[in-house]
């Protein structure tokens, strides 16, 4: 499994970590900071999902008019990880 760490911008969460296993499934999504109950729920809901699909669903979600959200930042993190994996 390949593990990733992402520092989000414009949200309460300070760090997002996750893994993508050898079958291309999302694993162990964790948020440091932010709204604990909601972010724990997001991690549980996306466990074992396709990262591209999760990124597509969460992209553009807004929190309080910030123009982004923790979910949107996860989308950015996943997209970045997918792009890096395809380059390697």
Coordinates of N, CA, C and O in Angstrom, one line a residue:
X1 N 0.9 -1.2 0.0 CA 0.0 0.0 0.0 C 0.9 1.2 0.0 O 1.9 1.3 0.7
X2 N 0.5 2.2 -0.8 CA 1.2 3.5 -0.8 C 0.4 4.5 0.0 O -0.8 4.6 -0.1
X3 N 1.2 5.1 1.0 CA 0.6 6.1 1.9 C 0.9 7.5 1.4 O 2.0 7.8 0.9
X4 N -0.1 8.4 1.7 CA 0.1 9.8 1.3 C -0.3 10.7 2.5 O -1.1 10.4 3.3
X5 N 0.3 11.9 2.4 CA 0.1 12.9 3.4 C -0.1 14.3 2.6 O 0.7 14.6 1.7
X6 N -1.1 15.0 3.0 CA -1.5 16.2 2.3 C -1.8 17.3 3.3 O -2.5 17.1 4.3
X7 N -1.3 18.5 3.1 CA -1.5 19.7 3.9 C -2.6 20.5 3.2 O -2.3 21.2 2.2
X8 N -3.8 20.5 3.7 CA -4.9 21.3 3.1 C -4.8 22.8 3.3 O -4.1 23.2 4.2
X9 N -5.4 23.5 2.5 CA -5.4 25.0 2.5 C -6.8 25.5 2.7 O -7.8 25.0 2.1
X10 N -7.0 26.5 3.6 CA -8.3 27.2 3.7 C -9.3 26.5 4.6 O -10.5 26.9 4.5
X11 N -8.9 25.5 5.3 CA -9.8 24.7 6.2 C -9.3 24.5 7.5 O -8.1 24.8 7.8
X12 N -10.1 24.0 8.5 CA -9.6 23.8 9.8 C -8.7 22.6 9.9 O -7.8 22.6 10.8
X13 N -8.9 21.6 9.1 CA -8.0 20.4 9.1 C -6.6 20.8 8.8 O -6.3 21.5 7.8
X14 N -5.6 20.3 9.5 CA -4.2 20.6 9.3 C -3.5 19.6 8.4 O -2.5 19.9 7.8
X15 N -4.0 18.4 8.4 CA -3.4 17.4 7.6 C -4.4 16.3 7.2 O -5.2 15.9 8.1
X16 N -4.2 15.7 6.0 CA -5.0 14.6 5.6 C -4.1 13.5 5.2 O -3.1 13.7 4.5
X17 N -4.3 12.3 5.8 CA -3.5 11.1 5.4 C -4.4 10.0 4.9 O -5.5 9.9 5.3
X18 N -3.9 9.2 4.0 CA -4.6 8.1 3.5 C -3.7 7.2 2.7 O -2.5 7.5 2.5
X19 N -4.2 6.0 2.4 CA -3.4 5.0 1.6 C -4.3 4.6 0.5 O -5.5 4.6 0.5
X20 N -3.5 4.1 -0.6 CA -4.2 3.5 -1.7 C -3.5 2.1 -1.8 O -2.3 2.0 -2.0
X21 N -4.3 1.1 -1.7 CA -3.8 -0.3 -1.6 C -3.4 -0.8 -3.0 O -3.6 -0.1 -4.0
X22 N -2.9 -2.0 -3.1 CA -2.4 -2.5 -4.4 C -3.6 -2.8 -5.4 O -3.3 -3.0 -6.5
X23 N -4.8 -2.8 -4.9 CA -5.9 -3.0 -5.8 C -6.5 -1.7 -6.2 O -7.6 -1.6 -6.8
X24 N -5.9 -0.6 -5.7 CA -6.4 0.8 -6.1 C -7.5 1.3 -5.3 O -8.2 2.2 -5.7
X25 N -7.7 0.7 -4.1 CA -8.8 1.1 -3.2 C -8.3 2.0 -2.1 O -7.1 1.9 -1.6
X26 N -9.1 3.0 -1.7 CA -8.8 4.0 -0.6 C -8.8 3.3 0.7 O -9.8 2.6 1.1
X27 N -7.8 3.6 1.6 CA -7.7 3.1 2.9 C -7.3 4.1 3.9 O -6.5 5.0 3.6
X28 N -7.7 4.0 5.1 CA -7.3 4.7 6.3 C -7.3 6.2 6.1 O -6.3 6.9 6.4
X29 N -8.3 6.8 5.7 CA -8.4 8.2 5.5 C -8.6 8.8 6.9 O -9.4 8.5 7.7
X30 N -7.6 9.8 7.2 CA -7.6 10.4 8.5 C -7.4 11.9 8.3 O -6.6 12.4 7.5
X31 N -8.1 12.7 9.2 CA -8.0 14.1 9.2 C -7.4 14.6 10.5 O -7.9 14.1 11.6
X32 N -6.5 15.4 10.6 CA -5.9 16.0 11.8 C -6.5 17.4 12.0 O -6.3 18.3 11.2
X33 N -7.4 17.6 13.0 CA -8.1 18.8 13.2 C -9.4 18.8 12.5 O -9.8 17.9 11.8
X34 N -10.1 19.9 12.6 CA -11.4 20.0 11.9 C -12.5 19.5 12.8 O -12.4 19.4 14.0
X35 N -13.6 19.2 12.2 CA -14.8 18.7 12.9 C -14.7 17.2 13.0 O -15.0 16.4 12.1
X36 N -14.4 16.7 14.2 CA -14.1 15.3 14.4 C -15.1 14.3 13.9 O -14.9 13.3 13.3
X37 N -16.4 14.5 14.3 CA -17.4 13.6 14.0 C -17.7 13.5 12.5 O -17.7 12.4 11.9
X38 N -17.8 14.6 11.8 CA -18.0 14.6 10.4 C -16.8 14.0 9.6 O -17.0 13.3 8.7
X39 N -15.6 14.4 10.0 CA -14.4 13.9 9.3 C -14.2 12.4 9.5 O -13.8 11.7 8.6
X40 N -14.5 11.9 10.7 CA -14.4 10.5 11.0 C -15.4 9.7 10.1 O -15.1 8.7 9.6
X41 N -16.6 10.3 10.0 CA -17.6 9.7 9.1 C -17.2 9.7 7.7 O -17.4 8.6 7.0
X42 N -16.6 10.7 7.2 CA -16.1 10.7 5.8 C -15.1 9.6 5.6 O -15.2 8.8 4.6
X43 N -14.2 9.4 6.5 CA -13.2 8.4 6.5 C -13.8 7.0 6.4 O -13.4 6.1 5.6
X44 N -14.9 6.8 7.2 CA -15.6 5.5 7.2 C -16.3 5.3 5.9 O -16.3 4.2 5.4
X45 N -17.0 6.3 5.4 CA -17.8 6.2 4.2 C -16.9 5.9 2.9 O -17.4 5.2 2.0
X46 N -15.7 6.4 2.9 CA -14.9 6.2 1.7 C -14.0 5.0 1.8 O -13.3 4.7 0.8
X47 N -13.9 4.4 2.9 CA -13.0 3.2 3.1 C -13.3 2.1 2.0 O -14.5 1.7 1.9
X48 N -12.3 1.7 1.3 CA -12.4 0.7 0.3 C -13.0 1.2 -1.1 O -13.2 0.4 -2.0
X49 N -13.2 2.5 -1.2 CA -13.8 3.0 -2.4 C -12.7 3.3 -3.4 O -11.5 3.4 -3.1
X50 N -13.1 3.6 -4.7 CA -12.2 4.0 -5.7 C -11.9 5.5 -5.5 O -12.8 6.3 -5.5
X51 N -10.6 5.8 -5.4 CA -10.2 7.2 -5.1 C -10.7 8.2 -6.2 O -11.0 9.3 -5.9
X52 N -10.7 7.8 -7.5 CA -11.2 8.7 -8.5 C -12.6 9.0 -8.3 O -13.0 10.2 -8.5
X53 N -13.4 8.0 -8.0 CA -14.8 8.3 -7.7 C -15.0 9.2 -6.5 O -15.9 10.1 -6.6
X54 N -14.3 8.9 -5.5 CA -14.4 9.8 -4.3 C -14.1 11.2 -4.6 O -14.8 12.1 -4.2
X55 N -13.0 11.4 -5.3 CA -12.5 12.7 -5.7 C -13.6 13.4 -6.5 O -13.9 14.6 -6.3
X56 N -14.2 12.7 -7.4 CA -15.3 13.3 -8.2 C -16.5 13.7 -7.4 O -17.0 14.8 -7.6
X57 N -16.9 12.9 -6.5 CA -18.0 13.2 -5.6 C -17.8 14.4 -4.7 O -18.7 15.2 -4.6
X58 N -16.6 14.5 -4.1 CA -16.3 15.5 -3.1 C -15.8 16.8 -3.7 O -15.9 17.8 -3.0
X59 N -15.4 16.8 -4.9 CA -14.9 18.0 -5.6 C -15.9 19.2 -5.5 O -17.0 19.0 -5.9
X60 N -15.4 20.3 -5.0 CA -16.2 21.5 -5.0 C -17.1 21.7 -3.9 O -17.8 22.8 -3.8
X61 N -17.2 20.8 -2.9 CA -18.0 21.0 -1.7 C -17.4 22.2 -0.9 O -16.2 22.3 -0.7
X62 N -18.4 23.1 -0.5 CA -18.0 24.3 0.2 C -18.4 24.3 1.6 O -19.4 23.7 2.0
X63 N -17.6 24.9 2.5 CA -17.9 25.0 3.9 C -17.9 26.5 4.3 O -16.9 27.1 4.3
X64 N -19.1 26.9 4.6 CA -19.3 28.3 5.1 C -18.8 29.4 4.2 O -18.3 30.4 4.7
X65 N -18.9 29.2 2.9 CA -18.5 30.2 2.0 C -16.9 30.4 1.8 O -16.5 31.4 1.3
X66 N -16.2 29.4 2.2 CA -14.7 29.4 2.1 C -14.2 29.1 0.7 O -13.1 29.3 0.4
X67 N -15.1 28.6 -0.1 CA -14.7 28.2 -1.5 C -14.1 26.8 -1.5 O -13.7 26.3 -2.5
X68 N -14.0 26.2 -0.3 CA -13.5 24.8 -0.2 C -14.0 24.2 1.1 O -14.8 24.9 1.8
X69 N -13.6 23.0 1.4 CA -14.0 22.3 2.6 C -13.0 21.2 2.8 O -12.2 20.9 2.0
X70 N -13.1 20.5 3.9 CA -12.3 19.4 4.2 C -12.5 18.3 3.1 O -11.6 17.7 2.7
X71 N -13.8 18.1 2.8 CA -14.1 17.1 1.7 C -13.5 17.5 0.4 O -12.9 16.7 -0.3
X72 N -13.6 18.8 0.0 CA -13.0 19.3 -1.2 C -11.5 19.1 -1.2 O -10.9 18.8 -2.2
X73 N -10.9 19.4 0.0 CA -9.4 19.2 0.1 C -9.0 17.8 0.0 O -8.0 17.5 -0.6
X74 N -9.8 16.9 0.5 CA -9.6 15.4 0.3 C -9.6 15.1 -1.2 O -8.8 14.4 -1.7
X75 N -10.6 15.7 -1.9 CA -10.7 15.5 -3.4 C -9.4 16.0 -4.1 O -8.8 15.3 -4.9
X76 N -8.9 17.1 -3.7 CA -7.6 17.6 -4.2 C -6.4 16.7 -3.9 O -5.6 16.4 -4.7
X77 N -6.4 16.2 -2.7 CA -5.3 15.3 -2.2 C -5.4 14.0 -3.0 O -4.3 13.5 -3.5
X78 N -6.6 13.5 -3.2 CA -6.7 12.2 -4.0 C -6.3 12.4 -5.5 O -5.6 11.6 -6.0
X79 N -6.7 13.5 -6.0 CA -6.4 13.8 -7.4 C -4.9 14.0 -7.6 O -4.3 13.5 -8.5
X80 N -4.2 14.7 -6.6 CA -2.8 14.8 -6.7 C -2.1 13.5 -6.6 O -1.1 13.2 -7.3
X81 N -2.6 12.6 -5.6 CA -1.9 11.3 -5.5 C -2.1 10.5 -6.7 O -1.2 9.8 -7.1
X82 N -3.3 10.5 -7.3 CA -3.5 9.7 -8.6 C -2.6 10.2 -9.7 O -2.0 9.4 -10.4
X83 N -2.5 11.5 -9.8 CA -1.6 12.1 -10.9 C -0.2 11.7 -10.6 O 0.5 11.3 -11.6
X84 N 0.3 11.7 -9.4 CA 1.7 11.3 -9.1 C 1.9 9.9 -9.4 O 2.9 9.5 -9.9
X85 N 0.9 9.0 -9.0 CA 1.0 7.6 -9.3 C 1.1 7.3 -10.8 O 1.8 6.3 -11.2
X86 N 0.4 8.0 -11.6 CA 0.4 7.8 -13.0 C 1.6 8.2 -13.7 O 2.0 7.7 -14.7
X87 N 2.3 9.2 -13.1 CA 3.6 9.7 -13.6 C 4.7 8.7 -13.3 O 5.6 8.5 -14.1
X88 N 4.7 8.1 -12.1 CA 5.7 7.2 -11.7 C 5.8 5.9 -12.5 O 4.9 5.5 -13.1

